[in-house]
mmCIF file of C-alpha atoms in Angstrom:
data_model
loop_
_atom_site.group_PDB
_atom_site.id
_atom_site.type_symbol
_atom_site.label_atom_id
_atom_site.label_comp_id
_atom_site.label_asym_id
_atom_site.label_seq_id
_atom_site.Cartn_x
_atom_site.Cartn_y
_atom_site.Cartn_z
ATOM 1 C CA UNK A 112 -51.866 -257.662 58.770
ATOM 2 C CA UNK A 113 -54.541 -255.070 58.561
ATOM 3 C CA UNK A 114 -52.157 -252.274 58.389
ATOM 4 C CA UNK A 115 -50.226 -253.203 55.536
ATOM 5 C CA UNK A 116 -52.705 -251.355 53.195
ATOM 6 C CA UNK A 117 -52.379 -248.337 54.691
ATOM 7 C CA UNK A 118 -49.029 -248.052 55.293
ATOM 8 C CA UNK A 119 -48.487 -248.647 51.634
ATOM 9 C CA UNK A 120 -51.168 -246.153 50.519
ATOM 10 C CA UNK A 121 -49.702 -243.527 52.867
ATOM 11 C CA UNK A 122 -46.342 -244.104 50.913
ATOM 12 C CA UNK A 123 -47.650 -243.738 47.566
ATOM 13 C CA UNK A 124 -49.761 -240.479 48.427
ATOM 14 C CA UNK A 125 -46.781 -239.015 49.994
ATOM 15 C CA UNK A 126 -44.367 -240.086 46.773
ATOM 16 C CA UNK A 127 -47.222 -238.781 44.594
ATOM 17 C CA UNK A 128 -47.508 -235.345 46.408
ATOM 18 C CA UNK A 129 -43.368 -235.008 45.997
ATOM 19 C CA UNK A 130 -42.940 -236.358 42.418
ATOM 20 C CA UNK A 131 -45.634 -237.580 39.619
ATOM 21 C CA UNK A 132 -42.746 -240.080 38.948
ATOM 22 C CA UNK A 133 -42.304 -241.754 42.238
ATOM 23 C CA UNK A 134 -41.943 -245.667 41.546
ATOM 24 C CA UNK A 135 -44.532 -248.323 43.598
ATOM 25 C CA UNK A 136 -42.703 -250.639 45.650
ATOM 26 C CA UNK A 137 -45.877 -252.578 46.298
ATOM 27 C CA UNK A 138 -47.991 -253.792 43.467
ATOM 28 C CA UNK A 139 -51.778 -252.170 43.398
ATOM 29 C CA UNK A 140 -53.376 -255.529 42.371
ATOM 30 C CA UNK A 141 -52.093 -257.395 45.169
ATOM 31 C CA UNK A 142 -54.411 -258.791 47.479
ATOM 32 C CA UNK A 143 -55.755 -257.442 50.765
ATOM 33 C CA UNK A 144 -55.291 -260.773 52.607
ATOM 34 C CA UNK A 145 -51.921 -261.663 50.694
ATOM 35 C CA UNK A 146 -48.634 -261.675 52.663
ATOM 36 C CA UNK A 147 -46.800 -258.773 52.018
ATOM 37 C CA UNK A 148 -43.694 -259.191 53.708
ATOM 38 C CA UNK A 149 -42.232 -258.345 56.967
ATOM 39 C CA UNK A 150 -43.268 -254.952 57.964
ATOM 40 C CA UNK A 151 -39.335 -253.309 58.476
ATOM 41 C CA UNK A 152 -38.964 -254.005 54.570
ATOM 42 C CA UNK A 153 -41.953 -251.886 53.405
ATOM 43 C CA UNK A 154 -40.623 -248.817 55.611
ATOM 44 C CA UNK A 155 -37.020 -249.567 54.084
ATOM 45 C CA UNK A 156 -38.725 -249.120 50.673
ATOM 46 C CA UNK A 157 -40.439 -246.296 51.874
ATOM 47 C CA UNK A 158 -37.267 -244.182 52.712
ATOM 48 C CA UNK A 159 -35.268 -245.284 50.142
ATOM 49 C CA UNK A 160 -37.719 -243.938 47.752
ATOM 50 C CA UNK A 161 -38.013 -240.493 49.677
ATOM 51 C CA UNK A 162 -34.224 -240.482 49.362
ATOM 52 C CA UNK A 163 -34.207 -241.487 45.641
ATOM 53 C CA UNK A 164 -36.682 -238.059 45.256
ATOM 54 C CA UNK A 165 -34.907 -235.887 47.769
ATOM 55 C CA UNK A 166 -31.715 -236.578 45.615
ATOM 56 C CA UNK A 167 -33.533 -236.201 42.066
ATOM 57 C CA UNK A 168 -34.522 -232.593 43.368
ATOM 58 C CA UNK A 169 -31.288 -231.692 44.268
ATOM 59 C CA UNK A 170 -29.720 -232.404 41.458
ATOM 60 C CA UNK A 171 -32.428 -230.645 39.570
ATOM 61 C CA UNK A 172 -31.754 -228.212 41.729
ATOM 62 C CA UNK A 173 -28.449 -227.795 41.121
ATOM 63 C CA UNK A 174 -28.791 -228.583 37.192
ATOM 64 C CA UNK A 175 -31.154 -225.075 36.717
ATOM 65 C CA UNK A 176 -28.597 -223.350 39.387
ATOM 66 C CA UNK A 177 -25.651 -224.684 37.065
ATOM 67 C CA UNK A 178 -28.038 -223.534 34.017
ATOM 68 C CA UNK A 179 -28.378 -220.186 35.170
ATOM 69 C CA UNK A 180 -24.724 -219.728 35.895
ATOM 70 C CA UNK A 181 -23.399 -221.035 32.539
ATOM 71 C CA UNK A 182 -25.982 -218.333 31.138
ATOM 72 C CA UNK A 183 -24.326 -215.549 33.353
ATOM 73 C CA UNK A 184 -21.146 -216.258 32.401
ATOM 74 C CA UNK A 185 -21.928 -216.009 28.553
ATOM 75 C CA UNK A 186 -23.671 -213.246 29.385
ATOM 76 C CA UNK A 187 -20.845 -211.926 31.301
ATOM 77 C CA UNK A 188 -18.334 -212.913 28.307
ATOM 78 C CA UNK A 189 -20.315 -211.884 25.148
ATOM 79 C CA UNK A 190 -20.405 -208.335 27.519
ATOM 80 C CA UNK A 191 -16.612 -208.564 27.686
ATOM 81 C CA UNK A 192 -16.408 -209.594 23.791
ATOM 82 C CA UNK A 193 -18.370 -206.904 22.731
ATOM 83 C CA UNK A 194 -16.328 -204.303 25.221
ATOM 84 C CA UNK A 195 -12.922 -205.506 23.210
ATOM 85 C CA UNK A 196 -14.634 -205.209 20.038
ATOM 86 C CA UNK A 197 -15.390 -201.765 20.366
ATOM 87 C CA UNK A 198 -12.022 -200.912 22.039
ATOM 88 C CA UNK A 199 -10.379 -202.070 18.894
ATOM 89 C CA UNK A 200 -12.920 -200.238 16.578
ATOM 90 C CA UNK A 201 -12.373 -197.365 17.885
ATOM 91 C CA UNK A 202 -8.233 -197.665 18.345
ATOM 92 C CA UNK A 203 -7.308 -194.030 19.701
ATOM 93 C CA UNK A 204 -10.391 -192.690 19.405
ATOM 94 C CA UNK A 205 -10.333 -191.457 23.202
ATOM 95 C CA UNK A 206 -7.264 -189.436 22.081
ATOM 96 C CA UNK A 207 -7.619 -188.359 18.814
ATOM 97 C CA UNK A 208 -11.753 -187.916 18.510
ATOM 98 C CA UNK A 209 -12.043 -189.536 15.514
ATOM 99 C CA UNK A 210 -11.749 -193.477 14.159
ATOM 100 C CA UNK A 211 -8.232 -194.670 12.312
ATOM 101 C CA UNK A 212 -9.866 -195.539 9.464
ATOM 102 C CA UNK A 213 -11.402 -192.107 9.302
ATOM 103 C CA UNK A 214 -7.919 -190.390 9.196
ATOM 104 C CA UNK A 215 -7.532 -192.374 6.114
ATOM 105 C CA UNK A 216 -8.114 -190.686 2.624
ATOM 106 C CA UNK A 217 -6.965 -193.640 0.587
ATOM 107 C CA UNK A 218 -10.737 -194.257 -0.345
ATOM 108 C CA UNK A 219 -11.127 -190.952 -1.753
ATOM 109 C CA UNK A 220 -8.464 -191.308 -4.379
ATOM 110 C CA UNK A 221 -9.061 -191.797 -7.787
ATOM 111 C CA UNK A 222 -7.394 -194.555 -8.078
ATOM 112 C CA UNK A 223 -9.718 -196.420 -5.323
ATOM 113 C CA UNK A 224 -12.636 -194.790 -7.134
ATOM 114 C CA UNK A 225 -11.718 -196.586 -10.350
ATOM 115 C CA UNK A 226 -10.499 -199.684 -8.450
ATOM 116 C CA UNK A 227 -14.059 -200.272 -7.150
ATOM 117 C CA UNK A 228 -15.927 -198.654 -9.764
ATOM 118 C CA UNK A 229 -17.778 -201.487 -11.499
ATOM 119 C CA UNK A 230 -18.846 -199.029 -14.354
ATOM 120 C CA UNK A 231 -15.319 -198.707 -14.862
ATOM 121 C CA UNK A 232 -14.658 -198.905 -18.696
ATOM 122 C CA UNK A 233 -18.298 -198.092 -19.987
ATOM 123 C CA UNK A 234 -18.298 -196.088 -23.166
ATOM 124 C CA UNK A 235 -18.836 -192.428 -23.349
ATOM 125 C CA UNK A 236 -22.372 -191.626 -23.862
ATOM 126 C CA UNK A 237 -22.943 -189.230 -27.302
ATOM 127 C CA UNK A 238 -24.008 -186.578 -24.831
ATOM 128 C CA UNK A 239 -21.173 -186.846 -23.201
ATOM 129 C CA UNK A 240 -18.863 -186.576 -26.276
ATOM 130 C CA UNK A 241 -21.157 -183.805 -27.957
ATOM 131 C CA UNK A 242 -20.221 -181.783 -24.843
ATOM 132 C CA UNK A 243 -16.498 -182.554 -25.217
ATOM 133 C CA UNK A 244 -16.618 -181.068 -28.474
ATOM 134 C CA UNK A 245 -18.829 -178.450 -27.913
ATOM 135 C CA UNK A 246 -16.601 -177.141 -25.033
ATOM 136 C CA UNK A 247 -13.150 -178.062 -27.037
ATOM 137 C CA UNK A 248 -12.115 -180.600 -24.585
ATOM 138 C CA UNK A 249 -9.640 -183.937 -25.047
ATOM 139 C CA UNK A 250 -10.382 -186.723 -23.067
ATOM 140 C CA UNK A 251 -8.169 -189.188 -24.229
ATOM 141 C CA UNK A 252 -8.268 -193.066 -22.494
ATOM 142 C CA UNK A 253 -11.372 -191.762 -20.705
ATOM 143 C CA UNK A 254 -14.050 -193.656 -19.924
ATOM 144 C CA UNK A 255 -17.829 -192.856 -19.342
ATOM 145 C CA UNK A 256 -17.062 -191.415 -15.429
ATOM 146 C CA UNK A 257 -13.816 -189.421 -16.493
ATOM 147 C CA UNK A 258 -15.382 -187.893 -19.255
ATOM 148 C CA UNK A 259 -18.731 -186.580 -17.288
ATOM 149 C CA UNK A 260 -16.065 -185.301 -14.505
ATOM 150 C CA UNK A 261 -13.982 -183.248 -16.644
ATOM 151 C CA UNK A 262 -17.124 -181.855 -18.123
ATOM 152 C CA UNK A 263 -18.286 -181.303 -14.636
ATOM 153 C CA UNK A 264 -15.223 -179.761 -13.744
ATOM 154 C CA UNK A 265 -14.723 -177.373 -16.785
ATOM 155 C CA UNK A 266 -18.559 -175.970 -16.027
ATOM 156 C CA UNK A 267 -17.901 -175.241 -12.665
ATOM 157 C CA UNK A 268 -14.268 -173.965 -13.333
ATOM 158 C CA UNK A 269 -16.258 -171.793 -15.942
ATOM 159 C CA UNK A 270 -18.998 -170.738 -14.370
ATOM 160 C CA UNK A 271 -15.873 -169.859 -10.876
ATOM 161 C CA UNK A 272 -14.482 -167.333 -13.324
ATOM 162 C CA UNK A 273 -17.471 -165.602 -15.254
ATOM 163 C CA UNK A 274 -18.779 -164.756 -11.263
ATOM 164 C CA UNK A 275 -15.575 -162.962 -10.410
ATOM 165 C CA UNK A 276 -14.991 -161.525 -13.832
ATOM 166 C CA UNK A 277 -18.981 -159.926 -12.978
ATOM 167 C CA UNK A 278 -17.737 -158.750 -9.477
ATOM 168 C CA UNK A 279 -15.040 -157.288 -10.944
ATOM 169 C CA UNK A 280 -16.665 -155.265 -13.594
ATOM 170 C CA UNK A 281 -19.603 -154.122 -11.032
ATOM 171 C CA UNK A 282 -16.377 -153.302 -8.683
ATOM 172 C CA UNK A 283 -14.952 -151.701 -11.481
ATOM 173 C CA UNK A 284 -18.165 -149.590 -12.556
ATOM 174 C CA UNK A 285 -19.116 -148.893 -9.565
ATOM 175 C CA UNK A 286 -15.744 -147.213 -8.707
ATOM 176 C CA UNK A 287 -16.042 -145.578 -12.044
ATOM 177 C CA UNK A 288 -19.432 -143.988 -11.420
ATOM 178 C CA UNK A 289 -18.209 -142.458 -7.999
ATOM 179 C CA UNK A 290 -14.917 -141.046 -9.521
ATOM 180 C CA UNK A 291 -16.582 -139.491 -12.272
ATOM 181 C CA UNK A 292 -19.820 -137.898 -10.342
ATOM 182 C CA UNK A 293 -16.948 -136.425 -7.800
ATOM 183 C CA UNK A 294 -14.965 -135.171 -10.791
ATOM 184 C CA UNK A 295 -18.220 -133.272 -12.086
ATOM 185 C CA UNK A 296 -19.601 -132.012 -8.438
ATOM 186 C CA UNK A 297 -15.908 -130.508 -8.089
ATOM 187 C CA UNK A 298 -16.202 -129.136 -11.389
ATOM 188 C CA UNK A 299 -19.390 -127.719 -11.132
ATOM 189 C CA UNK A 300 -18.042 -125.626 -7.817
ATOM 190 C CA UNK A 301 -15.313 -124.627 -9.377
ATOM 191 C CA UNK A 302 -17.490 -123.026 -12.166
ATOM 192 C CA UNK A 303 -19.796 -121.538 -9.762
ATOM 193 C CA UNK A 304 -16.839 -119.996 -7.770
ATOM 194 C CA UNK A 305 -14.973 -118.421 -11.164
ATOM 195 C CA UNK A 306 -17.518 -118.159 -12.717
ATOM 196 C CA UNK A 307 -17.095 -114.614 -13.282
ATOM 197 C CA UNK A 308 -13.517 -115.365 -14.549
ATOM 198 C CA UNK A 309 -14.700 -118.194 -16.994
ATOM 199 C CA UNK A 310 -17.215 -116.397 -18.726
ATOM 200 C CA UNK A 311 -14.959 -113.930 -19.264
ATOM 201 C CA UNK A 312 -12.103 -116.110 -21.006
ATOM 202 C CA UNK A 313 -15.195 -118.173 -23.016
ATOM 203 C CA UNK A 314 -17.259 -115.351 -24.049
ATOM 204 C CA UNK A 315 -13.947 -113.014 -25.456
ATOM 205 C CA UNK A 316 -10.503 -113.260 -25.449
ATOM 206 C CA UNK A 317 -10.246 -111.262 -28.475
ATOM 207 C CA UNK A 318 -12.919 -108.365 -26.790
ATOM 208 C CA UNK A 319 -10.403 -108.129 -23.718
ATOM 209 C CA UNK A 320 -7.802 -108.200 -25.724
ATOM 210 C CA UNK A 321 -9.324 -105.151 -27.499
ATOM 211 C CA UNK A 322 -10.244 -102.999 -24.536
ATOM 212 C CA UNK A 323 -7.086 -103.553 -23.053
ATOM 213 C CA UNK A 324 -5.396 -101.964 -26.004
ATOM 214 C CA UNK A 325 -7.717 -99.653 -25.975
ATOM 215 C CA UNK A 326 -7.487 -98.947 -22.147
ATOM 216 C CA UNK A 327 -3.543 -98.670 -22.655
ATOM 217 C CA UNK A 328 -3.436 -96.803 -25.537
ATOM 218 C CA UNK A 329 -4.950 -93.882 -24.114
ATOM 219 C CA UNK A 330 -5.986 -92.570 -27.785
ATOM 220 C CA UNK A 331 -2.687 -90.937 -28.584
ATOM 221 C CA UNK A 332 -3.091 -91.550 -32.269
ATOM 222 C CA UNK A 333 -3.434 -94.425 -34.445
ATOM 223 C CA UNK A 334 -6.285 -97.167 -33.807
ATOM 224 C CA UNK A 335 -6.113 -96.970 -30.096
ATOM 225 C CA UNK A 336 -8.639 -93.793 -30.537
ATOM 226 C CA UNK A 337 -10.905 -95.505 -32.611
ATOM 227 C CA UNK A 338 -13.818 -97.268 -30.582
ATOM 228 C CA UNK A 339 -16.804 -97.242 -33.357
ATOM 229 C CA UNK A 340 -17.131 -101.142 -32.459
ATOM 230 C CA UNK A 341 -18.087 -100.530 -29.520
ATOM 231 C CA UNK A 342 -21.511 -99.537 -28.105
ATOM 232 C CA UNK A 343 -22.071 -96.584 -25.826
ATOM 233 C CA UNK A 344 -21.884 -98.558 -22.917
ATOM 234 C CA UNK A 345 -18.206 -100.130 -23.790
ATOM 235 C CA UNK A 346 -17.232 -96.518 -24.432
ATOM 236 C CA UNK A 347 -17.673 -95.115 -21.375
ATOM 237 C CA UNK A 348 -16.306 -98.373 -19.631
ATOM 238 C CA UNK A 349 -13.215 -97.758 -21.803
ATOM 239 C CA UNK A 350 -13.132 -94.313 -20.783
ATOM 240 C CA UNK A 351 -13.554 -94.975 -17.232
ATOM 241 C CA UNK A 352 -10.835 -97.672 -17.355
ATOM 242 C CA UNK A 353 -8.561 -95.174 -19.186
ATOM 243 C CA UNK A 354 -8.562 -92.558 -16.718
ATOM 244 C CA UNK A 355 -8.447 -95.101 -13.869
ATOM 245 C CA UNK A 356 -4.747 -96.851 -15.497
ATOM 246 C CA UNK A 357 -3.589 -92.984 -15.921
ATOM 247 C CA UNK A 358 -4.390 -92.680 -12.277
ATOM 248 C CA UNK A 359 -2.687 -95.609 -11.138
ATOM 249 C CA UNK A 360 0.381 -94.397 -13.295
ATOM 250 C CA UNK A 361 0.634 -91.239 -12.092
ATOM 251 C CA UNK A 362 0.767 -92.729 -8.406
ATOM 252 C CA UNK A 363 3.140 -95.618 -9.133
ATOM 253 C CA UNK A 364 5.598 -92.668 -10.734
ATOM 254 C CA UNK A 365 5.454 -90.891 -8.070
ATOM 255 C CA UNK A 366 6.489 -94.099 -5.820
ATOM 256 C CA UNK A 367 9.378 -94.954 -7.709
ATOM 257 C CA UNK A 368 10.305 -90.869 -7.528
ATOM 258 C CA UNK A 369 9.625 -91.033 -3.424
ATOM 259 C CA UNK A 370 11.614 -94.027 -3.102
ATOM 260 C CA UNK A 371 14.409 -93.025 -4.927
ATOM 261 C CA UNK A 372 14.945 -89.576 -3.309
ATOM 262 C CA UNK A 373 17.481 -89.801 -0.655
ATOM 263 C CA UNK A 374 15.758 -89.449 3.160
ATOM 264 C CA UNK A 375 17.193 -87.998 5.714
ATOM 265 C CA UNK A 376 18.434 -90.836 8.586
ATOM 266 C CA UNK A 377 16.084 -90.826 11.568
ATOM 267 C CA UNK A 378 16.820 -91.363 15.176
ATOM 268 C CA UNK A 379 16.188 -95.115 14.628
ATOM 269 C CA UNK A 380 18.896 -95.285 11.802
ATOM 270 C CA UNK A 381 21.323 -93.381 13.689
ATOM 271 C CA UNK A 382 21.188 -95.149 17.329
ATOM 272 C CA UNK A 383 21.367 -98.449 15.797
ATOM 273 C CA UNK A 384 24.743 -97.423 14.728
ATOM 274 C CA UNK A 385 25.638 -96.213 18.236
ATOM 275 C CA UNK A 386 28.148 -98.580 19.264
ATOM 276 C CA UNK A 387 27.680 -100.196 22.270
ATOM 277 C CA UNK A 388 30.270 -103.027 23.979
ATOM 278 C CA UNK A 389 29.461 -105.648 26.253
ATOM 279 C CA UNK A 390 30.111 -104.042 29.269
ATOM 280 C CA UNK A 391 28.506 -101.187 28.354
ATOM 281 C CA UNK A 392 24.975 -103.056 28.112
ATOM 282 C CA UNK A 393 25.508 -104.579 31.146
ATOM 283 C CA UNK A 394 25.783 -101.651 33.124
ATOM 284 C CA UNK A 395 23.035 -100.048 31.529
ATOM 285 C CA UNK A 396 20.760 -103.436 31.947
ATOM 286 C CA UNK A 397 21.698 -103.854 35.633
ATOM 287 C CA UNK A 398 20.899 -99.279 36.003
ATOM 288 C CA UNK A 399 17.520 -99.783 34.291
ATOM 289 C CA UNK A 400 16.521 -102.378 36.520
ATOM 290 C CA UNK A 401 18.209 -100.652 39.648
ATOM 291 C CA UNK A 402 16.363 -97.129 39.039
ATOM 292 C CA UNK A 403 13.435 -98.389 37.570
ATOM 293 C CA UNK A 404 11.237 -97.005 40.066
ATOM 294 C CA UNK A 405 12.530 -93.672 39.395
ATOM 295 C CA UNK A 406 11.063 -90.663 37.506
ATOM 296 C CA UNK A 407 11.771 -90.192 33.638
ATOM 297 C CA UNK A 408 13.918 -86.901 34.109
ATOM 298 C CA UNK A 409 15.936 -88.203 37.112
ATOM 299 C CA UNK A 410 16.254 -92.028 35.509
ATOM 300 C CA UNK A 411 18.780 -91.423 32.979
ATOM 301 C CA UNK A 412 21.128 -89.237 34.392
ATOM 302 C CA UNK A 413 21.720 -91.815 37.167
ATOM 303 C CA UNK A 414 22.349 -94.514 34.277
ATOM 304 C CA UNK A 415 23.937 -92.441 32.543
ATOM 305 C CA UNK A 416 26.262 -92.445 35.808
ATOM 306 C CA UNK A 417 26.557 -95.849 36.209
ATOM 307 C CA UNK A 418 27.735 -96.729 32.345
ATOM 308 C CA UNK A 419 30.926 -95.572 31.284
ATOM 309 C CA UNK A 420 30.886 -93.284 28.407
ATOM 310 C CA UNK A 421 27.719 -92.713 27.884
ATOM 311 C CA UNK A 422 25.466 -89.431 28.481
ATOM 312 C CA UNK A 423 22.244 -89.072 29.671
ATOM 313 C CA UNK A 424 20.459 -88.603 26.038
ATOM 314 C CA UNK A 425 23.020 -91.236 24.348
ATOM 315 C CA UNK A 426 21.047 -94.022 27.459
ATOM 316 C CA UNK A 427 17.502 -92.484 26.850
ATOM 317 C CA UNK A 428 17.650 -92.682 22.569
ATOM 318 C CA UNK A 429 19.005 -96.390 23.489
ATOM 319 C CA UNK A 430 16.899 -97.347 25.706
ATOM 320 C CA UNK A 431 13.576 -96.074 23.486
ATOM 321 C CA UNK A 432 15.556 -98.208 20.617
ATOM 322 C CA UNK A 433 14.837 -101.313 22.392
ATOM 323 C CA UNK A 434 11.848 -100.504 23.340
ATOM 324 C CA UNK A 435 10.549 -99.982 20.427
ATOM 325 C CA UNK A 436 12.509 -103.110 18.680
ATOM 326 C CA UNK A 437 10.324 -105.142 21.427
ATOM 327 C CA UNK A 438 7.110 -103.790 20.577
ATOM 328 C CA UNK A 439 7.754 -104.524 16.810
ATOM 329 C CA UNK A 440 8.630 -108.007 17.604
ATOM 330 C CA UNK A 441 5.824 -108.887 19.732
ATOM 331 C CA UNK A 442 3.426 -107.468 16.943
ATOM 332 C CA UNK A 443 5.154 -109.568 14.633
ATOM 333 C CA UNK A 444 4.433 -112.561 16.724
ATOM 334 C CA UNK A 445 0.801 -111.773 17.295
#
């Protein structure tokens, strides 16, 4: 009976070390020298609680295990929601690089501007309408946004033109200045080449005119003799000049006279009408280059041998003829 007490109190320390919650079978207040019952029912007690603890911890057990795998798995799934999400976002984005709502330009159209436009139908301002007038522009059934627009538009439109009509002039001038320094460089050359020549036509047309009449004239009588308006120096030019055309007469007379004498026909003149056939250059070709070697007196009477009709001075006048026609040729060429 003595070791009720500690049997019990052995139970509850080892139900209090597993669980603050472990139940008493035995009441504390009972006595020490009470009965407490057959021994084999306090161990029965004893296991059964052990067993009511062992199965309270595996269940707890395997509530936080059940816990933590209901958390994966909406883990897992808000992971897999998220991944379709996107997928569907970004439709054939993979393939195309950009979004399908991005392709869209249905936004930018003024009809969806004015669809979402909550200032849609405010008033034009006086601004506004003071620079309608001012830049002669209708705006009928505009509102407030349409009206600062077409302003907008119109400045910029303005402003687009008056830049190119400015690059266009400075194009223009610039072009201008080049062409018209290049004109005066040439001219100035020019000048300073003929110089000589345009001084000459400035300075007196009428006093060349004059010396040439004088310088043709020759003083045979009337005016042409007369030179008291010009100085000493013009005289003696005029003089000069006047002996110099008389000159140059005189030798162009006696040009004319030389040319129109008849000349005697030379050597050249008469073998060029020598007639010569076919077969007669032949021969003489093929004897030239057979007796080539030969000397001058010998040469032609042996091709004058091989060529029918033809004597020895007839083959030597021919064959000077084309030697000579070669040597003119070639010095034409050079």
């Amino acid at each position: 009976m003595c070791l009720l007490p500690v049997a019990t109190a052995t139970a509850e320390s080892e139900s209090a070390t597993s669980s603050n919650k472990a139940k008493k079978v035995i009441p504390e207040n009972s006595d020490s020298g009470a009965d407490a019952g057959p021994p084999e029912l306090l161990q029965n007690s004893t296991i059964f609680v052990e067993e009511e603890e062992e199965a309270k911890s595996k269940s707890k057990i395997d509530a936080d295990a059940n816990a933590l795998l209901l958390l994966a798995e909406e883990e897992l799934l808000a992971d897999e929601i998220a991944k379709e999400t996107i997928e569907a976002g970004r439709g054939h984005r993979d393939e195309r690089g950009v979004r399908d709502q991005w392709e869209s330009d249905e936004h930018l159209t003024s009809e969806s501007i004015s669809k979402f436009d909550t200032r849609k139908g405010r008033p034009i301002s006086n601004d506004v309408k003071r620079l309608l007038k001012q830049y002669r522009l209708e705006c009928n059934d505009c509102d407030h946004n349409e009206a600062v627009q077409k302003v907008n538009n119109y400045v910029r439109e303005t402003k687009r033109l008056t830049k190119l009509e400015k690059e266009r002039k400075e194009k223009y001038d610039r072009w201008s200045y080049r062409i018209f320094t290049s004109i005066i460089i040439i001219g100035l050359s020019l000048a300073y080449i003929y110089q000589k020549e345009i001084l000459t036509t400035l300075l007196g047309n009428d006093y060349e005119t004059r010396i040439r009449r004088m310088v043709t004239s020759g003083g045979n009588g009337g005016g042409g003799s007369d030179l008291s308006g010009f100085t000493e120096t013009q005289r003696t030019e005029i003089m000069r000049l006047r002996r110099q055309h008389a000159s140059d007469a005189a030798t162009k007379r006696q040009q004319q006279e030389a040319s129109t004498a008849v000349q005697p026909p030379t050597w050249l003149d008469n073998e060029k009408k020598e007639i010569w056939t076919s077969k007669q250059e032949k021969q003489f070709q093929k004897a030239c280059r057979e007796y080539s070697g030969v000397p001058k007196k010998e040469r032609y009477k042996l091709i004058a041998e091989k060529v029918d009709d033809k004597s020895r001075i007839e083959c030597l006048t021919h064959h000077r003829m084309i030697e000579l026609l070669e040597k003119q040729q070639q010095q034409q060429q050079q």
